[in-house]
PDB file of C-alpha atoms in Angstrom:
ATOM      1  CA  UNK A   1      15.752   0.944 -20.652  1.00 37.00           C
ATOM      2  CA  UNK A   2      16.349  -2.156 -18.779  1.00 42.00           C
ATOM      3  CA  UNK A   3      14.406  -1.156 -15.559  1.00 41.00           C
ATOM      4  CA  UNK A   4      11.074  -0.606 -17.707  1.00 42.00           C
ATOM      5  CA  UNK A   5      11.943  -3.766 -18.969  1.00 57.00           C
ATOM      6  CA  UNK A   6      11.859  -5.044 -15.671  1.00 58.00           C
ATOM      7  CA  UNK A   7       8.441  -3.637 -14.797  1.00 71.00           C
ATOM      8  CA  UNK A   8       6.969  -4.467 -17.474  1.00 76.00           C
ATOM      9  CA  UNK A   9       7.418  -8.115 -16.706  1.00 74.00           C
ATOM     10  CA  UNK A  10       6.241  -7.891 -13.333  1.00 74.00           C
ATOM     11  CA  UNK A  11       3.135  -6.125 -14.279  1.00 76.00           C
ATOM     12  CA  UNK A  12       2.540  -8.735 -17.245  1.00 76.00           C
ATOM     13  CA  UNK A  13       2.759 -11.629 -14.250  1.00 71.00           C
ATOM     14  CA  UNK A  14       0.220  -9.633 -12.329  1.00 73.00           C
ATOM     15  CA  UNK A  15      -2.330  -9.335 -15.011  1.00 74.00           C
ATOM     16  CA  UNK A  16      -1.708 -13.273 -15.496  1.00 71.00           C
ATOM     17  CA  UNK A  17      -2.394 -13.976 -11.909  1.00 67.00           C
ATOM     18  CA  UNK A  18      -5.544 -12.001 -11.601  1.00 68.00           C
ATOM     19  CA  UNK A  19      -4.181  -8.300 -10.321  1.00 69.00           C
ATOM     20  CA  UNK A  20      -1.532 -10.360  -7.656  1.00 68.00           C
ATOM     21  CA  UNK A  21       1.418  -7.904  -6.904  1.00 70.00           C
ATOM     22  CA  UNK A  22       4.855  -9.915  -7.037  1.00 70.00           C
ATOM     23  CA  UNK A  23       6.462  -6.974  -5.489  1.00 72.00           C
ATOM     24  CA  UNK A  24       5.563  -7.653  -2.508  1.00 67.00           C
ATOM     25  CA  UNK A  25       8.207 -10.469  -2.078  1.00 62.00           C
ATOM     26  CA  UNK A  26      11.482  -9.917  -3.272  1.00 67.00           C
ATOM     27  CA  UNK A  27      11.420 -14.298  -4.082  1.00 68.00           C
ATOM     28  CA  UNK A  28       8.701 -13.928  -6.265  1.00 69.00           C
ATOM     29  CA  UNK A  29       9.713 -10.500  -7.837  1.00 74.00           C
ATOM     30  CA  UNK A  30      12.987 -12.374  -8.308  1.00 77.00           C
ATOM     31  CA  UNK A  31      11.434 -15.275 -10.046  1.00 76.00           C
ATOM     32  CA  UNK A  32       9.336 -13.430 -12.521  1.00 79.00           C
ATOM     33  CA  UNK A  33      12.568 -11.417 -13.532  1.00 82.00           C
ATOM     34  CA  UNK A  34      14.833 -14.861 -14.066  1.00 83.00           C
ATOM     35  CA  UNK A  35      11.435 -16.275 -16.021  1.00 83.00           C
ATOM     36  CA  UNK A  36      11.441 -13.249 -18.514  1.00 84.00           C
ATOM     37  CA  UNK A  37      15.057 -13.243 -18.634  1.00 86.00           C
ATOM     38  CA  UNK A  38      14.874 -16.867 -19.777  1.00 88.00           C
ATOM     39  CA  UNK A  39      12.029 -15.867 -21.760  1.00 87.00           C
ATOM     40  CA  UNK A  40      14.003 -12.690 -23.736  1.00 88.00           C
ATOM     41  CA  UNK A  41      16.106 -14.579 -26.442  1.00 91.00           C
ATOM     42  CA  UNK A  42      13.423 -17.582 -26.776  1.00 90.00           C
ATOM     43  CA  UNK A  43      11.099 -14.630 -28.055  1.00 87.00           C
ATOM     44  CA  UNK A  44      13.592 -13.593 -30.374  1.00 89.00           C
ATOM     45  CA  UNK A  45      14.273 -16.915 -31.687  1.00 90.00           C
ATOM     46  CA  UNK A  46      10.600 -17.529 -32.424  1.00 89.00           C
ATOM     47  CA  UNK A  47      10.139 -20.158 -29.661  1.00 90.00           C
ATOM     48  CA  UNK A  48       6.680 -21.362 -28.794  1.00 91.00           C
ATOM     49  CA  UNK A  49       5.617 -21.319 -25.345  1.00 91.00           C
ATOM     50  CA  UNK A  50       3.905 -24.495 -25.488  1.00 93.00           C
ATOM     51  CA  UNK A  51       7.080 -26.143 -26.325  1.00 94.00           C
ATOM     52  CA  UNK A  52       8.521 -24.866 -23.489  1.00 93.00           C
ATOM     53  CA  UNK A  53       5.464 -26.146 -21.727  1.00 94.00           C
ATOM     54  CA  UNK A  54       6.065 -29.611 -23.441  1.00 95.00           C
ATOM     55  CA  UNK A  55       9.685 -29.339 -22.820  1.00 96.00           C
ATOM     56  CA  UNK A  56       9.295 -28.625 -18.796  1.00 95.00           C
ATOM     57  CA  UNK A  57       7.033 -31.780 -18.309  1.00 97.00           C
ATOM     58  CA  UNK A  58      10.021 -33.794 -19.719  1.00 97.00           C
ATOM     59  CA  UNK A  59      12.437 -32.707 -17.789  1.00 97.00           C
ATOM     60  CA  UNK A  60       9.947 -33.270 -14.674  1.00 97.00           C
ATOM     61  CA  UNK A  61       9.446 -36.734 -16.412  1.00 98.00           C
ATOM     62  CA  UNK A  62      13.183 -37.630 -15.485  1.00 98.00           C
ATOM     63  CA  UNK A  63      13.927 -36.434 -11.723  1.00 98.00           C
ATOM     64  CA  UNK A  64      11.852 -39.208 -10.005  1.00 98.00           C
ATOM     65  CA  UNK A  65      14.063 -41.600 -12.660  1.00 98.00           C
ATOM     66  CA  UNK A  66      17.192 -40.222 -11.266  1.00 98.00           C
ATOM     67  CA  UNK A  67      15.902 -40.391  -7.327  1.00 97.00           C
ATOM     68  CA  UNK A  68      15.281 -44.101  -7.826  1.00 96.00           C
ATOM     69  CA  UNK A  69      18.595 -44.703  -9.342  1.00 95.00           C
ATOM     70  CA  UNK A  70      19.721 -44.802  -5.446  1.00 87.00           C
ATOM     71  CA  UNK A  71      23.566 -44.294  -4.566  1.00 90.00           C
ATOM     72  CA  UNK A  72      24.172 -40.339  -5.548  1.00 93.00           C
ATOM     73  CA  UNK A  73      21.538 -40.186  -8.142  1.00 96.00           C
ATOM     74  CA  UNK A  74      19.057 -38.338  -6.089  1.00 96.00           C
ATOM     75  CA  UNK A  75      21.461 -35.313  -5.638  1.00 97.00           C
ATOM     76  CA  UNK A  76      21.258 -35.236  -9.633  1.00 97.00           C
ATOM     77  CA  UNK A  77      17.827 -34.901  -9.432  1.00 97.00           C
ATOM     78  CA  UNK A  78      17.738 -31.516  -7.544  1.00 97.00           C
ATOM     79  CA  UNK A  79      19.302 -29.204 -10.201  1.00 97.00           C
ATOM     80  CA  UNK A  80      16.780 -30.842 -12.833  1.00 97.00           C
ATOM     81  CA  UNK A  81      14.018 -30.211 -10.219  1.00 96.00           C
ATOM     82  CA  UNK A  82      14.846 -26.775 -10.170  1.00 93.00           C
ATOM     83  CA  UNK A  83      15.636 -26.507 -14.220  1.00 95.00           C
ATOM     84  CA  UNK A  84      11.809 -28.087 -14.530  1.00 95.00           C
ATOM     85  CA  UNK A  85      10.634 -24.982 -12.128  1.00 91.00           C
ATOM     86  CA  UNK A  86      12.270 -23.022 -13.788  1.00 91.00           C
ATOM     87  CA  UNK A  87      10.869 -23.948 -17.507  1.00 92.00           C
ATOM     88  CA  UNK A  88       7.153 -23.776 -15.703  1.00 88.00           C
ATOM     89  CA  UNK A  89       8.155 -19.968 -15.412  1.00 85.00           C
ATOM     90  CA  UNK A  90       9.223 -19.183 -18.684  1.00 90.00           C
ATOM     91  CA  UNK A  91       6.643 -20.508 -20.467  1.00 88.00           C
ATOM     92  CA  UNK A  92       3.898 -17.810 -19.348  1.00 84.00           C
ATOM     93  CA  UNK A  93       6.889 -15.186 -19.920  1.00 84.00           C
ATOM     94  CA  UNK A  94       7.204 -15.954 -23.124  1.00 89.00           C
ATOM     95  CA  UNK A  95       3.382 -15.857 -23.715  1.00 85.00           C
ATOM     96  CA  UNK A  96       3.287 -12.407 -22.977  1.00 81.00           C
ATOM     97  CA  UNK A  97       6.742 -11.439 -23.850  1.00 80.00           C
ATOM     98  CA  UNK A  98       5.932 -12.364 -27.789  1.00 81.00           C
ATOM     99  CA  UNK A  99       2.044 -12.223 -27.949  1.00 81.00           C
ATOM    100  CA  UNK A 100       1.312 -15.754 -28.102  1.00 81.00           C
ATOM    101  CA  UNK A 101      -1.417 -16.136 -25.533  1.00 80.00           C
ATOM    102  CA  UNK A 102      -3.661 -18.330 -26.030  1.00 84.00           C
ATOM    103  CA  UNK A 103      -6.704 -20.532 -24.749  1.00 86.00           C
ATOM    104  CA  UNK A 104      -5.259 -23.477 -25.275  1.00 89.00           C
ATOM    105  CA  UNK A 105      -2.217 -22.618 -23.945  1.00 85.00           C
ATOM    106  CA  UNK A 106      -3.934 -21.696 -20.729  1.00 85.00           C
ATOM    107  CA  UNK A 107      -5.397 -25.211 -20.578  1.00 90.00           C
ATOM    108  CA  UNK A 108      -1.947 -26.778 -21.074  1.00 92.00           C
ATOM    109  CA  UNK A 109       0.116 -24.789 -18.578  1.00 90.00           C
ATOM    110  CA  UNK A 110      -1.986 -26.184 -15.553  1.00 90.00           C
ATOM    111  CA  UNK A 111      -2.218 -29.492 -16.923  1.00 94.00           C
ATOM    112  CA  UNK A 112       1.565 -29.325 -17.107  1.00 94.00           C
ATOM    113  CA  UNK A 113       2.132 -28.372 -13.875  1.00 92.00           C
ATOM    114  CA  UNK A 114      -0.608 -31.196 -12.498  1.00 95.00           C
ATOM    115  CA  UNK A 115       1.449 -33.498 -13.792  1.00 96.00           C
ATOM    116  CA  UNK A 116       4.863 -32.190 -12.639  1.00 96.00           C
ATOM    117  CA  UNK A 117       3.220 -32.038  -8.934  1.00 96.00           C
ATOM    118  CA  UNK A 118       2.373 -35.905  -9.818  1.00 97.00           C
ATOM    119  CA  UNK A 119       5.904 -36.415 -10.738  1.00 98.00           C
ATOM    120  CA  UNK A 120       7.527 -35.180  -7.785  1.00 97.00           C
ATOM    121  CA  UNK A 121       5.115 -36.525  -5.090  1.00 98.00           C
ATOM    122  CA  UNK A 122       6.842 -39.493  -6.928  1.00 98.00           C
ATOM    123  CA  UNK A 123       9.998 -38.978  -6.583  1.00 98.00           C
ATOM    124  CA  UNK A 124       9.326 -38.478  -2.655  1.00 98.00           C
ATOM    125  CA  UNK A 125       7.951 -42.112  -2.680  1.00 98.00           C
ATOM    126  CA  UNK A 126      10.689 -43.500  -4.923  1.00 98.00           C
ATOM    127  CA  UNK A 127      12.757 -41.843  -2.077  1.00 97.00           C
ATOM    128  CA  UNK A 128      11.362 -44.068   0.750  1.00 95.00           C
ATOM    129  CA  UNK A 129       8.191 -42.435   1.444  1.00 97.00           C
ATOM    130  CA  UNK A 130       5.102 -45.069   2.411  1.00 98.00           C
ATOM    131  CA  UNK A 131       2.841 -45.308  -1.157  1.00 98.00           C
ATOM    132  CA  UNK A 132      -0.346 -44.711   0.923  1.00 98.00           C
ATOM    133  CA  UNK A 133       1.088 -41.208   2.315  1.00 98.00           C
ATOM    134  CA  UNK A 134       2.468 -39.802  -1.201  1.00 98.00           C
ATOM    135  CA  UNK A 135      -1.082 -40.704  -2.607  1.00 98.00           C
ATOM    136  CA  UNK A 136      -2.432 -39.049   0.149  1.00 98.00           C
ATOM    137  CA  UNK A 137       0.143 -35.670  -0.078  1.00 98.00           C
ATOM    138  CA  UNK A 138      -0.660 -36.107  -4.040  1.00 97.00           C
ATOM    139  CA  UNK A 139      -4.600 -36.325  -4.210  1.00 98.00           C
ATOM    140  CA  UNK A 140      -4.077 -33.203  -1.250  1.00 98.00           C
ATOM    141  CA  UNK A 141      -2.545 -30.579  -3.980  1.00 96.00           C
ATOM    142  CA  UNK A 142      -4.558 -31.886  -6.517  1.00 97.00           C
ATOM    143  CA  UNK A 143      -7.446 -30.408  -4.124  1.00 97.00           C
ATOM    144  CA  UNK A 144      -6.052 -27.837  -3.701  1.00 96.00           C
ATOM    145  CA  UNK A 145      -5.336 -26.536  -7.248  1.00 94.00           C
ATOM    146  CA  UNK A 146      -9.184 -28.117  -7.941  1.00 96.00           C
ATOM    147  CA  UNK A 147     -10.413 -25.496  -5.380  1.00 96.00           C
ATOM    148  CA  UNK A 148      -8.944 -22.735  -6.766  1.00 93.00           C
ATOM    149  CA  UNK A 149      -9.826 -23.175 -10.521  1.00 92.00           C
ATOM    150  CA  UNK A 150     -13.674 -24.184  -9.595  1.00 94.00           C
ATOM    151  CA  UNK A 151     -13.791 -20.755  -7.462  1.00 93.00           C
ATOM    152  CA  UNK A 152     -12.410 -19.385 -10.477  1.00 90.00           C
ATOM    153  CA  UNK A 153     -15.019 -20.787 -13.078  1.00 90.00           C
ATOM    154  CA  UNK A 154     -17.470 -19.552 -10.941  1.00 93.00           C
ATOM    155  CA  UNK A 155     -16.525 -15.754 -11.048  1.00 89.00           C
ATOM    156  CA  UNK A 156     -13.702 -15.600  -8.065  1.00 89.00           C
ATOM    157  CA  UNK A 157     -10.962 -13.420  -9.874  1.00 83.00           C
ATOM    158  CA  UNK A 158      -7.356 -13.827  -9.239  1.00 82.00           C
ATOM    159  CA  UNK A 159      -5.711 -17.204  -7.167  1.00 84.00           C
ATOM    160  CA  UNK A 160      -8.073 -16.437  -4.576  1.00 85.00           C
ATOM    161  CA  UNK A 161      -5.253 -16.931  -1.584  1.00 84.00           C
ATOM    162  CA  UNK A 162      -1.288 -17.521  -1.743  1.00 83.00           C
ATOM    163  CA  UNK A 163      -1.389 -20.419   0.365  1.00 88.00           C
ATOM    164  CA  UNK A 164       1.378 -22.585   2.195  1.00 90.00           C
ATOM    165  CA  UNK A 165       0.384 -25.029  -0.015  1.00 91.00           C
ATOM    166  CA  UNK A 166       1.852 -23.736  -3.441  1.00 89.00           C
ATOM    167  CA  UNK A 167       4.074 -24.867  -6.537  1.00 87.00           C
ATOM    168  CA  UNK A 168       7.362 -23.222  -4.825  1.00 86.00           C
ATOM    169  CA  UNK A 169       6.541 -25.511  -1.492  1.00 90.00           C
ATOM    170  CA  UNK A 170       6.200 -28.879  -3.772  1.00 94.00           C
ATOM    171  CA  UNK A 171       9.342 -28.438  -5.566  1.00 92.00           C
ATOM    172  CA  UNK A 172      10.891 -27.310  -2.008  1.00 93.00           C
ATOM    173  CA  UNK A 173       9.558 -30.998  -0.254  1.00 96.00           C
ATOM    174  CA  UNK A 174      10.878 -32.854  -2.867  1.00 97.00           C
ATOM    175  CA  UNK A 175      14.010 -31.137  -3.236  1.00 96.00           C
ATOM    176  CA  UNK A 176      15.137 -31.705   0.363  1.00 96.00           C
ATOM    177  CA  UNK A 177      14.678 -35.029   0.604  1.00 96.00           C
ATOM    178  CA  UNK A 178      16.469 -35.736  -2.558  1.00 97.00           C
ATOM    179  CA  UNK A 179      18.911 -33.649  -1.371  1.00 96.00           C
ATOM    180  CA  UNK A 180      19.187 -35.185   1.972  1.00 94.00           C
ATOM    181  CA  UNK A 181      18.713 -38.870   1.208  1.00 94.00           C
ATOM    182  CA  UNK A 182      22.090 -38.450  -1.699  1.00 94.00           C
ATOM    183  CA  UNK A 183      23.664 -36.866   1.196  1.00 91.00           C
ATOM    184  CA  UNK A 184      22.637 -39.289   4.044  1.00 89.00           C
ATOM    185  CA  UNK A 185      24.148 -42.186   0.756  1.00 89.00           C
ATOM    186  CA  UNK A 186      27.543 -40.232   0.973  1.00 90.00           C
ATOM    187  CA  UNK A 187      27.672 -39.722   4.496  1.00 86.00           C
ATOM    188  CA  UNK A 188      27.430 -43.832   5.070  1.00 84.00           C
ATOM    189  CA  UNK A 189      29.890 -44.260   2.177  1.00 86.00           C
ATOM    190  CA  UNK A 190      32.579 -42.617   3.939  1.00 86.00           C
ATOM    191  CA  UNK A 191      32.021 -44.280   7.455  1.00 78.00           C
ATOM    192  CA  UNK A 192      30.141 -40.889   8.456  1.00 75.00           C
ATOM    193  CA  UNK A 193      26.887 -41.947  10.238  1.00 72.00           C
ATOM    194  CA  UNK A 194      25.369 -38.297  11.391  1.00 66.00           C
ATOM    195  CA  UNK A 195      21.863 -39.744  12.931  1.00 64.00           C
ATOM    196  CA  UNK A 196      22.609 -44.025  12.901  1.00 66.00           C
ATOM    197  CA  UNK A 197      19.102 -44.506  12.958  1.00 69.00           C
ATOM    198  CA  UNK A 198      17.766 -42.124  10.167  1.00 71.00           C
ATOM    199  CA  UNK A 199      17.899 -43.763   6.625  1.00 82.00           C
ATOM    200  CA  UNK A 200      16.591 -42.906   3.240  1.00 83.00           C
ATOM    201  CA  UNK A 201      13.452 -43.927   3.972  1.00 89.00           C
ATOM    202  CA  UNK A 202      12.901 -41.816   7.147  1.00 92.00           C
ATOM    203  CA  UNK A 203      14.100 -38.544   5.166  1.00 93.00           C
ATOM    204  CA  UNK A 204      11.587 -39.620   2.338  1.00 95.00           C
ATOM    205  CA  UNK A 205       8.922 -40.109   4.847  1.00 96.00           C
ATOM    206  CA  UNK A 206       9.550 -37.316   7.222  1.00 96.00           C
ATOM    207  CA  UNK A 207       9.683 -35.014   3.601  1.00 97.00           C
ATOM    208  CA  UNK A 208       5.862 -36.850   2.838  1.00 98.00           C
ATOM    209  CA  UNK A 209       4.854 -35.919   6.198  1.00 98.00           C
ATOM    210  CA  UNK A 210       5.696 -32.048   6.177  1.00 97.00           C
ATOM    211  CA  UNK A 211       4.302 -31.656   2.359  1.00 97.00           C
ATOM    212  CA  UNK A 212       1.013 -33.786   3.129  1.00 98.00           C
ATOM    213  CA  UNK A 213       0.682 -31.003   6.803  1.00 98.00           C
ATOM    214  CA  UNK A 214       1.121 -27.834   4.607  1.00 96.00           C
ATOM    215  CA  UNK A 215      -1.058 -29.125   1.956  1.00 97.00           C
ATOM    216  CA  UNK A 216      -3.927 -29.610   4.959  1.00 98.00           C
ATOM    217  CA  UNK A 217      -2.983 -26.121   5.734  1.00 96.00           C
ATOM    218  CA  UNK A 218      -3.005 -24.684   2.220  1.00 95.00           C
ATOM    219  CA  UNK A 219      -6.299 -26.295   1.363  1.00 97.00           C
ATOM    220  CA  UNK A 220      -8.259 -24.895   4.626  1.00 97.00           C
ATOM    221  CA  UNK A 221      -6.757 -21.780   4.157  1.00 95.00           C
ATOM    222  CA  UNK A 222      -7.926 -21.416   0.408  1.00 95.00           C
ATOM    223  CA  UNK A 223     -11.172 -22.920   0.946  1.00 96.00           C
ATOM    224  CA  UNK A 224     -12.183 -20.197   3.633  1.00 96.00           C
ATOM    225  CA  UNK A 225     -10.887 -17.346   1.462  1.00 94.00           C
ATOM    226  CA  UNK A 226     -12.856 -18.969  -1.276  1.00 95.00           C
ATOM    227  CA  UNK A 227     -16.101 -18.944   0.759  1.00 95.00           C
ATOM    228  CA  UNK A 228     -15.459 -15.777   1.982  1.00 95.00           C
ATOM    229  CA  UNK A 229     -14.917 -14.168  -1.772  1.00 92.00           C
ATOM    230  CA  UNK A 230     -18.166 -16.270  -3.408  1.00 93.00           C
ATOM    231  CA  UNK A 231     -20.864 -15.708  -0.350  1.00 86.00           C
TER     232      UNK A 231
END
């Protein structure tokens, strides 16, 4: 019974994400499955996906607190990064899983997951990262995610394009260079200087720089499948 199971929560993520396959990658297929496991005993326990929403933002709400902490901290910030994704996943899961759809719900999920984008474009500048390029990188994705539900409001079905540019990437940016900027902090602790010149603040930056270049990607690339679906 379990591989039914299985399918069934791949094809329930499909019909969310306007007819999109997630078989064809085994890291998205992958996801789904960890979301609805997640998902499983919070639908027997009678837990409401918008909490889970709720609860997601607030763990978001703390990972730019922990990269700013300096020393180590920022290494603590990657597994709650990841918990956060994680929690965007389930809720939707759980929506189908137990029958709780609702409109509402699918105005809070994206407005969620705006704000978690804000939150970690923050924690790259908190990093190191210049202000004027994470509000550049930030007001980028917002674009991009603006593209994609206008195209969708005016009869485009499905995401339109799977773009360079997504949630996955976001979490990815920020992850590294909170990643790299605790481990550039140990490094210098122990009298290990791997590249003298690169601090904090160049990870952070170079971390801005690569999110802010796929986002210019992502958007082009959505806006021409866009035109190219509405003409």
């Amino acid at each position: 019974m379990a591989a039914p199971r299985r399918e069934d929560a791949l094809d329930q993520w499909s019909r969310r994400h306007g007819g999109l396959d997630p078989r064809g990658s085994g890291w998205v297929a992958g996801w789904v499955r960890l979301s609805d496991a997640c998902a499983r005993p919070l639908a027997r326990r009678g837990v409401a996906p918008d909490a889970v929403t709720a609860a997601g933002v607030a763990v978001a709400v703390t990972v730019p607190l922990l990269a700013s902490a300096g020393a180590a901290w920022p290494l603590a910030a990657v597994p709650v990064m990841v918990a956060a994704a994680v929690l965007d996943g389930v809720d939707g899961a759980l929506a189908s899983r137990s029958g709780t759809s609702s409109r509402w719900g699918q105005v809070l999920d994206p407005l969620a997951d705006r704000v978690s984008d804000l939150l970690l474009v923050l924690t790259v500048v908190v990093l190191g990262a210049p202000l004027w390029l994470g509000a550049t990188y930030g007001a980028l994705g917002l674009l991009h995610e603006s593209v994609r539900s206008t195209a969708q409001a005016a009869g485009m079905g499905g995401p339109g394009a799977v773009t360079v540019a997504e949630r996955p990437t976001r979490v990815i940016v920020a992850a590294f260079a909170a990643l790299l900027c605790g481990l550039e902090w140990c490094a210098r602790e122990v009298g290990v200087d791997v590249l003298p010149r690169v601090d904090g603040d160049v990870v952070a930056t170079g971390a801005a720089v690569v999110g802010t270049a796929l986002a210019v990607v992502g958007l082009v690339h959505l806006l021409a499948v866009v035109r190219r679906r509405l003409a």
